[in-house]
mmCIF file of N, CA and C in Angstrom:
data_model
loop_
_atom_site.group_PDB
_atom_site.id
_atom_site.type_symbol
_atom_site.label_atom_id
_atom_site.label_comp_id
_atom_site.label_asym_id
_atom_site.label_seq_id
_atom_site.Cartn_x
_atom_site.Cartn_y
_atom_site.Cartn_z
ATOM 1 N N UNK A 1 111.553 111.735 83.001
ATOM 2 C CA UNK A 1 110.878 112.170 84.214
ATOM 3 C C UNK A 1 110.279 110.947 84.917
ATOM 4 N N UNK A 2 110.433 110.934 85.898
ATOM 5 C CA UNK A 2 109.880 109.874 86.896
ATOM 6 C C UNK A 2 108.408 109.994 87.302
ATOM 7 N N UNK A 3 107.748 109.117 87.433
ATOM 8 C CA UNK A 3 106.266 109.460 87.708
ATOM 9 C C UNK A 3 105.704 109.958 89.313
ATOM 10 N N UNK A 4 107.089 109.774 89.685
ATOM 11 C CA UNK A 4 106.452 110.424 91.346
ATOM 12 C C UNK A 4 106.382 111.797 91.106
ATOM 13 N N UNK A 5 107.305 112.668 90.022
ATOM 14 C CA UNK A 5 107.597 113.794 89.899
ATOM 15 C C UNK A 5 105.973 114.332 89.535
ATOM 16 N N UNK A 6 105.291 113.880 88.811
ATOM 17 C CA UNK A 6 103.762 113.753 88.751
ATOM 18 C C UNK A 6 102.799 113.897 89.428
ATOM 19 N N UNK A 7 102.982 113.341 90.876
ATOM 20 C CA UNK A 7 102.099 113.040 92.197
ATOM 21 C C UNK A 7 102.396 113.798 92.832
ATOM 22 N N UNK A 8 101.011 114.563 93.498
ATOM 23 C CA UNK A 8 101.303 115.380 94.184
ATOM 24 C C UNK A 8 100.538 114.620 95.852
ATOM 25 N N UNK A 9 101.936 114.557 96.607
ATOM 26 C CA UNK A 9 101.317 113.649 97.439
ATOM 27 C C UNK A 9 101.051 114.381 98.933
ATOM 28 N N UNK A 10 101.164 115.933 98.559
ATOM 29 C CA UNK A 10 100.808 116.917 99.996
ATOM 30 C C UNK A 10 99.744 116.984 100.623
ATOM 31 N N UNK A 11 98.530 117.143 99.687
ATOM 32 C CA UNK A 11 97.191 117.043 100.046
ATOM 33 C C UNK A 11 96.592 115.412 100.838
ATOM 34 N N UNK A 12 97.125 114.730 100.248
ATOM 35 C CA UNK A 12 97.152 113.222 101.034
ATOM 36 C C UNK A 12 97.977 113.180 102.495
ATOM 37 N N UNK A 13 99.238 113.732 101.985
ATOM 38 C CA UNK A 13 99.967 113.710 103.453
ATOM 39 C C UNK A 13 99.328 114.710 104.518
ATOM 40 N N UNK A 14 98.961 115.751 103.975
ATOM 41 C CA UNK A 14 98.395 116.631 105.068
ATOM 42 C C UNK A 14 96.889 116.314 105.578
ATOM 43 N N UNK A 15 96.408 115.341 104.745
ATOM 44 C CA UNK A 15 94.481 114.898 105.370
ATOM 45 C C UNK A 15 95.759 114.142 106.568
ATOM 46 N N UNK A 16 96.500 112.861 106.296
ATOM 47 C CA UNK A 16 96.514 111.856 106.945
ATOM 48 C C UNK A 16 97.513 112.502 107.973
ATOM 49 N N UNK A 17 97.883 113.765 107.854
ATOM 50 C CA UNK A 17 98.527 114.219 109.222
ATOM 51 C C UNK A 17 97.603 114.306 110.408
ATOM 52 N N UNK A 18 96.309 115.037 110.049
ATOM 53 C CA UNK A 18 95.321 115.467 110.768
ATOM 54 C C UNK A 18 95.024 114.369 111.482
ATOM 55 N N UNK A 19 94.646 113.014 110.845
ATOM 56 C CA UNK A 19 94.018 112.184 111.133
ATOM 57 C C UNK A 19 94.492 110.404 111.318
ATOM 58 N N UNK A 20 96.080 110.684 111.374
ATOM 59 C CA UNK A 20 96.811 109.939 111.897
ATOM 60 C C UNK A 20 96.979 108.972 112.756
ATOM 61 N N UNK A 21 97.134 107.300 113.458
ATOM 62 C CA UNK A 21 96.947 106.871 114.729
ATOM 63 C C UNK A 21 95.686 106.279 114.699
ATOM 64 N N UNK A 22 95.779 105.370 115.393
ATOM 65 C CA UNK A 22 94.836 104.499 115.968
ATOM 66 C C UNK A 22 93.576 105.402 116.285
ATOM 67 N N UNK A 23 93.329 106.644 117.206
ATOM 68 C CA UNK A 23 92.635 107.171 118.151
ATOM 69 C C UNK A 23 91.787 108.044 117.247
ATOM 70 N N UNK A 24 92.616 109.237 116.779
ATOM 71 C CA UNK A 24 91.751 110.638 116.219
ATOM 72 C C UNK A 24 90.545 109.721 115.247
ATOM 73 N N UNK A 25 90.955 109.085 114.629
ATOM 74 C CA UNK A 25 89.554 108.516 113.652
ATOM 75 C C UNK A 25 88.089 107.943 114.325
ATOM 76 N N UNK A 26 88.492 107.215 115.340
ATOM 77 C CA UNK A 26 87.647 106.596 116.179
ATOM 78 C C UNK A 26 87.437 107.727 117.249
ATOM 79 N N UNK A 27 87.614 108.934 117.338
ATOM 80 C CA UNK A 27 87.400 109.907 118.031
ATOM 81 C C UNK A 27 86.303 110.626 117.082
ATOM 82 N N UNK A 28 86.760 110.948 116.171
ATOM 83 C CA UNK A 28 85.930 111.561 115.015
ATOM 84 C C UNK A 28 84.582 110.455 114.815
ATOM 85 N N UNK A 29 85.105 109.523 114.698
ATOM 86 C CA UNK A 29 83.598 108.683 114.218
ATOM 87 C C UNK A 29 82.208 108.522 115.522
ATOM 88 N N UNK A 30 83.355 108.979 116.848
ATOM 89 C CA UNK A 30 82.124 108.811 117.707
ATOM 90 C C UNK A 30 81.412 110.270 118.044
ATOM 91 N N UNK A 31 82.288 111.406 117.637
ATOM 92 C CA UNK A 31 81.751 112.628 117.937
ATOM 93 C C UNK A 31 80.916 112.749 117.135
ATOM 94 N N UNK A 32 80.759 112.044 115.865
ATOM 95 C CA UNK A 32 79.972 112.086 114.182
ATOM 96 C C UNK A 32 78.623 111.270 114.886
ATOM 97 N N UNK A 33 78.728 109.989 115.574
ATOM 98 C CA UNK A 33 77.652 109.719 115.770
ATOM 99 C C UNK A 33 76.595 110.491 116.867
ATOM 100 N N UNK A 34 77.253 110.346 117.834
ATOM 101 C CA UNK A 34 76.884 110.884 118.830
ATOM 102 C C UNK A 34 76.611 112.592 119.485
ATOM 103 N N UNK A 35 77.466 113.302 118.094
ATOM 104 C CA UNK A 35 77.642 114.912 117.993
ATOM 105 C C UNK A 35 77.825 115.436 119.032
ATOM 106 N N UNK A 36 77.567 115.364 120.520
ATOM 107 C CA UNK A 36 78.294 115.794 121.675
ATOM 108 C C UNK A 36 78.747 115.206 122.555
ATOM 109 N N UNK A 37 79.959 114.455 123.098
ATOM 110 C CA UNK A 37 80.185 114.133 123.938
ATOM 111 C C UNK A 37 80.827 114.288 125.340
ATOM 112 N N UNK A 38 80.611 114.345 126.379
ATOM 113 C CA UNK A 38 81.328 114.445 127.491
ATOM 114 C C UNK A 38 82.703 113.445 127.378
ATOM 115 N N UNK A 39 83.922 114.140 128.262
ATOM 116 C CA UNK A 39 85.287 113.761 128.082
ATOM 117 C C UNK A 39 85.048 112.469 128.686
ATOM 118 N N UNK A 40 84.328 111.734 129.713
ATOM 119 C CA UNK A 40 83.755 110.146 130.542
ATOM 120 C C UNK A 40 83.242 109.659 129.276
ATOM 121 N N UNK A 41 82.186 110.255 128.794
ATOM 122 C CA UNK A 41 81.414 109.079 127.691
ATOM 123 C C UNK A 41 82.462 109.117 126.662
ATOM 124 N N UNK A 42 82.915 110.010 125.714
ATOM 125 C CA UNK A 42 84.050 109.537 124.989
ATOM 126 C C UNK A 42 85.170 108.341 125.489
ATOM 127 N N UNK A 43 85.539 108.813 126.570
ATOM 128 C CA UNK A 43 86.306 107.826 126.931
ATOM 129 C C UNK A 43 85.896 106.277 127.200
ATOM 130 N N UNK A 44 84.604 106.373 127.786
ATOM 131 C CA UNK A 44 83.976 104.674 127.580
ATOM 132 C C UNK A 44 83.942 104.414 126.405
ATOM 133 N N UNK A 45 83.384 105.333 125.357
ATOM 134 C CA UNK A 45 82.819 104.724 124.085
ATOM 135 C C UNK A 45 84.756 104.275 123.118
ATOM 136 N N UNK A 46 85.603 104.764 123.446
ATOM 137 C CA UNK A 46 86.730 104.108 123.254
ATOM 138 C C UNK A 46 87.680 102.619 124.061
ATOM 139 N N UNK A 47 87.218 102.652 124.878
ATOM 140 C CA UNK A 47 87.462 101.316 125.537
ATOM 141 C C UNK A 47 88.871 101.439 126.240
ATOM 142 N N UNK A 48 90.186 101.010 125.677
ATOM 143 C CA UNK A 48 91.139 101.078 126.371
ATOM 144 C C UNK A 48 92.071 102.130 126.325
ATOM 145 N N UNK A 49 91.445 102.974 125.433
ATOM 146 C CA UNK A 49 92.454 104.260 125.627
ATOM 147 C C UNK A 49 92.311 104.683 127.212
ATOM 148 N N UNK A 50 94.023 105.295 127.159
ATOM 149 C CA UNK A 50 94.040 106.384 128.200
ATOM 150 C C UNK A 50 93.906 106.874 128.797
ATOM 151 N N UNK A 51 94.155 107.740 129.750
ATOM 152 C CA UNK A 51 93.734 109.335 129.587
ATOM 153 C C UNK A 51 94.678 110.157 128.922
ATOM 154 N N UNK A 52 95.717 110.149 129.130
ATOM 155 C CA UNK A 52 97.186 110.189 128.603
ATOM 156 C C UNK A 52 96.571 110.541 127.072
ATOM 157 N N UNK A 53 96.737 109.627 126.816
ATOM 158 C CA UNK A 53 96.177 109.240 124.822
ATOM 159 C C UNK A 53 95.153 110.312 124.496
ATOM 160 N N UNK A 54 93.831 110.247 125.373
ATOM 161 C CA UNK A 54 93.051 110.759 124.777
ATOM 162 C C UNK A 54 93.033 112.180 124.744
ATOM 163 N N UNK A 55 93.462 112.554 126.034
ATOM 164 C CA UNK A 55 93.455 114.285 126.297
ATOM 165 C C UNK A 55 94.666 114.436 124.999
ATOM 166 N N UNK A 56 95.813 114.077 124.844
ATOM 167 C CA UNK A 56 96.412 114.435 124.038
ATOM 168 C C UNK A 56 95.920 114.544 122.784
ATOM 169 N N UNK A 57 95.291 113.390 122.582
ATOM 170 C CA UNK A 57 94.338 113.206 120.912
ATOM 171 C C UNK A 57 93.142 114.435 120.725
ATOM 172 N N UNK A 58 92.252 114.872 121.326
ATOM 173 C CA UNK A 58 91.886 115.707 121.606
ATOM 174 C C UNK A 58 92.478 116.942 121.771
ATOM 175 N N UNK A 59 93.258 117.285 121.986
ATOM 176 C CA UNK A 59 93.907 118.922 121.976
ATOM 177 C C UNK A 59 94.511 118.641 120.634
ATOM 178 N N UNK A 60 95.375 117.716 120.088
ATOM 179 C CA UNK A 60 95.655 117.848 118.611
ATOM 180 C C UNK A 60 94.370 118.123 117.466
ATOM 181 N N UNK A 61 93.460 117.351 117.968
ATOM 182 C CA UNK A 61 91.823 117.775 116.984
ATOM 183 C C UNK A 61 91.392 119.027 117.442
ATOM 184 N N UNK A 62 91.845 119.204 118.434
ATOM 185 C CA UNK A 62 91.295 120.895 118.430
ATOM 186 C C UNK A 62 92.167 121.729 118.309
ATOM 187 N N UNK A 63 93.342 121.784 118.434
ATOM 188 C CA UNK A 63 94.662 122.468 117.423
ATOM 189 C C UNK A 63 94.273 122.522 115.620
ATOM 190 N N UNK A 64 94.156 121.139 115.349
ATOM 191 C CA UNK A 64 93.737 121.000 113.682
ATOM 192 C C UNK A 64 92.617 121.746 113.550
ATOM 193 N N UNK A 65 91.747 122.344 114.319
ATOM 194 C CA UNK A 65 90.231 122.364 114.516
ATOM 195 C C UNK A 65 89.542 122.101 113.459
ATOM 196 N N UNK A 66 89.237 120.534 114.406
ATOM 197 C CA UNK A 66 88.267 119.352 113.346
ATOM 198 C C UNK A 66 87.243 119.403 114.885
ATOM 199 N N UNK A 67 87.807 119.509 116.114
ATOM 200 C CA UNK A 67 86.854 119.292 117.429
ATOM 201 C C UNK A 67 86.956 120.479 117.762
ATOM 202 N N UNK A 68 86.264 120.756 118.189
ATOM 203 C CA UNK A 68 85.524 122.113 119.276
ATOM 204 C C UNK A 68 85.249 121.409 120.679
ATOM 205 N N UNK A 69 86.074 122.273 121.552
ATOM 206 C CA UNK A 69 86.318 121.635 122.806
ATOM 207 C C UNK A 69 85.224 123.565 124.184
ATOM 208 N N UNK A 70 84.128 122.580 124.451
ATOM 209 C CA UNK A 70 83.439 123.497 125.309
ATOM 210 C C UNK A 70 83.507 122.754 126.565
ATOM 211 N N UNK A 71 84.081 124.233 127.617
ATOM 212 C CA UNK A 71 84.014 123.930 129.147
ATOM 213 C C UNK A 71 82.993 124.986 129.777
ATOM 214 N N UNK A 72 82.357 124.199 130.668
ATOM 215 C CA UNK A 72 81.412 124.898 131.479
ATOM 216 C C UNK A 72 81.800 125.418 132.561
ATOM 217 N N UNK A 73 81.362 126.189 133.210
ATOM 218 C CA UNK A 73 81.934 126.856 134.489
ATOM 219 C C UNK A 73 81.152 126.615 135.705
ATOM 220 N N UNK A 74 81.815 125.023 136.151
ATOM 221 C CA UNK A 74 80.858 124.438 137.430
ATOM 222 C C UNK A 74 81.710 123.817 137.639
ATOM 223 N N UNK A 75 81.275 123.302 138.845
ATOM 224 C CA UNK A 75 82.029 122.075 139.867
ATOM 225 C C UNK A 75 81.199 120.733 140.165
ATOM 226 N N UNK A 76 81.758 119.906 140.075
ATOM 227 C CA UNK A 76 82.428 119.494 138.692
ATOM 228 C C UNK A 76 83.154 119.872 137.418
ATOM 229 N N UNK A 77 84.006 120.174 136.822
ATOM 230 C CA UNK A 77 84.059 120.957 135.293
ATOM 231 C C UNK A 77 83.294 119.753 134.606
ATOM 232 N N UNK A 78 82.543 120.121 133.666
ATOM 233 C CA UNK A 78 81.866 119.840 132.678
ATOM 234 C C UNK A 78 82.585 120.404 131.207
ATOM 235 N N UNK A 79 83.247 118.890 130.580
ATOM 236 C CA UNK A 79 83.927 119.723 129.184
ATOM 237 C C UNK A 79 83.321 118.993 128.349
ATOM 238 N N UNK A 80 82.520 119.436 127.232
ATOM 239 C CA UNK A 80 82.212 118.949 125.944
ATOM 240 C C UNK A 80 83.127 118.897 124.895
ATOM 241 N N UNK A 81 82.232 117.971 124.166
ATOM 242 C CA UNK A 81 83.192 117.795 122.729
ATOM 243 C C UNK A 81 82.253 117.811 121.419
ATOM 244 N N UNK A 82 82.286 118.147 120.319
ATOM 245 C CA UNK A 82 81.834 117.838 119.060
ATOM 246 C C UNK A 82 82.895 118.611 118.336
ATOM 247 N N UNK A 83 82.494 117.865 116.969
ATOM 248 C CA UNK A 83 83.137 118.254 115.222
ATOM 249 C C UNK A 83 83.119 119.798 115.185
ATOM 250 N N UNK A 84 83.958 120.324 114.884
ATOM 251 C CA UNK A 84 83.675 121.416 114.327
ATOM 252 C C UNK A 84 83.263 121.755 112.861
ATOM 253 N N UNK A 85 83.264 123.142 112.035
ATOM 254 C CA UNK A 85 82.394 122.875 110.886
ATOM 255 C C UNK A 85 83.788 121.950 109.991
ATOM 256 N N UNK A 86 84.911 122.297 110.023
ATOM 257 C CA UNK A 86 85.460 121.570 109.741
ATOM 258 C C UNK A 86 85.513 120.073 109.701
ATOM 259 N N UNK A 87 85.937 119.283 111.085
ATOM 260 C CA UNK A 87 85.873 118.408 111.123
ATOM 261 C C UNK A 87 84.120 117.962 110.489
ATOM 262 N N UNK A 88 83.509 118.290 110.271
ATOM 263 C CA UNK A 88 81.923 118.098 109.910
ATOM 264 C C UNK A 88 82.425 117.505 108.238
ATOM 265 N N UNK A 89 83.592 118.138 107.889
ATOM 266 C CA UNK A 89 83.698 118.093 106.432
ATOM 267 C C UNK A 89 84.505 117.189 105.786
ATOM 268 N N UNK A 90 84.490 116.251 107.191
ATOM 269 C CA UNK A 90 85.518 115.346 106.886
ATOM 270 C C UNK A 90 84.654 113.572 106.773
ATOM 271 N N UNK A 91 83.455 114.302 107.658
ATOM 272 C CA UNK A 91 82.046 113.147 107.729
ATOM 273 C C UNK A 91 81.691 112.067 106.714
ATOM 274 N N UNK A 92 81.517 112.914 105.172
ATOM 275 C CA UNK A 92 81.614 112.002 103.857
ATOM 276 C C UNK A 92 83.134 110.774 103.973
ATOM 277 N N UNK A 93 84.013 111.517 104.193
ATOM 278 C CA UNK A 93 85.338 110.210 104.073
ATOM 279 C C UNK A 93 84.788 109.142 105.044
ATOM 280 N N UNK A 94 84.557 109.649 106.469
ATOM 281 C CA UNK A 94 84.314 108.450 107.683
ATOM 282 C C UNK A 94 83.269 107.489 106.939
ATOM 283 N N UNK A 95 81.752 108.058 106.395
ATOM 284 C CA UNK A 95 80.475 107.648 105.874
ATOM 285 C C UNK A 95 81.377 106.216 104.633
ATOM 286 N N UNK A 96 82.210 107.039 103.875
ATOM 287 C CA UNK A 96 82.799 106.341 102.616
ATOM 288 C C UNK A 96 83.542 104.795 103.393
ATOM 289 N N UNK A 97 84.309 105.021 104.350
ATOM 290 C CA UNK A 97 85.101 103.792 104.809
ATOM 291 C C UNK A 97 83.846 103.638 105.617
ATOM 292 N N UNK A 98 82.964 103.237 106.383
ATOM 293 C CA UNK A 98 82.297 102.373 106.455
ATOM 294 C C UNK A 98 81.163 101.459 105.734
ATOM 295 N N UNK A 99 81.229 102.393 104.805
ATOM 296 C CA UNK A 99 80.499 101.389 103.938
ATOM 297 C C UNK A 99 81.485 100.394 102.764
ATOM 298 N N UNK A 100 82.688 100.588 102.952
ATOM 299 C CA UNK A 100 83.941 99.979 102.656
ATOM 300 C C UNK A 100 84.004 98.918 103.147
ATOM 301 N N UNK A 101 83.286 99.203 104.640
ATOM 302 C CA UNK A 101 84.051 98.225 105.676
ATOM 303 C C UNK A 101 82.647 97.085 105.417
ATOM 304 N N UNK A 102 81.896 97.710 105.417
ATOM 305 C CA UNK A 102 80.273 96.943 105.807
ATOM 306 C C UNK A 102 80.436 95.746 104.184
ATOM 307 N N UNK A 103 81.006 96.741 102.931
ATOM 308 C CA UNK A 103 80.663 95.645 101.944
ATOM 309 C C UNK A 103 82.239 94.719 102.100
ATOM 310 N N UNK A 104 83.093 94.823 103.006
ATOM 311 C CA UNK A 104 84.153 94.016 102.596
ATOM 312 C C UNK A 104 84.501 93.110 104.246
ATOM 313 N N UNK A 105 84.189 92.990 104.918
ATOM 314 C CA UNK A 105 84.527 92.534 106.000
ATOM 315 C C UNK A 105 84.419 91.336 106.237
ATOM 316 N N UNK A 106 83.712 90.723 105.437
ATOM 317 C CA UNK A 106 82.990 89.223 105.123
ATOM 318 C C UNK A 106 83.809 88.860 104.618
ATOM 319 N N UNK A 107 84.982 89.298 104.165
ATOM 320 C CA UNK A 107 85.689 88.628 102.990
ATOM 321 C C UNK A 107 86.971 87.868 103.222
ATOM 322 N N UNK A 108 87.017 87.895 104.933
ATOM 323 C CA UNK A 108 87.867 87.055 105.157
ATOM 324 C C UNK A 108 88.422 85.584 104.386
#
């Protein structure tokens, strides 16, 4: 028997489906800090994304529902964003890689 036959590598493939790409993580980490954001401030607090990118990245997190996507009914539209309880449960992993990052980054 081969040892991949062993590994069960679905539960890994299916977190890193969710959370795939450059964007959704750094989407998640700013909705985590910031817990609500408007679709403008998200988009500053990412820098060169999109719009393209992001609206798309965003309807996939709220397809997965990790984001909860609230629109107001004004003019202007006013659309919010935060974690849902889900995505909330994903907070410990983000918490875990930055303190990954904080003790190893020096180590150039």
């Amino acid at each position: 028997m081969i040892e991949e036959d062993l590994v069960n590598v679905r539960p890994f493939a299916y977190a890193m489906s969710l959370i795939d790409g450059k964007w959704k993580v750094l989407i998640l980490f700013w909705l985590w800090k910031k817990e609500i954001l408007r679709y403008g401030e998200l988009k500053r607090a990412l820098g060169t994304i999109t719009h393209k990118m992001l609206s798309g990245q965003l309807k996939e997190l709220e397809k997965d529902d990790l984001v909860i996507r609230k629109e107001y009914p004004q003019v202007p539209p006013k659309v919010e964003y935060k974690l849902s309880q889900k995505g909330q449960t994903l907070m410990p992993v983000l918490q875990t890689l930055c303190t990954w990052g904080t003790d190893h980054m020096d180590d150039k």
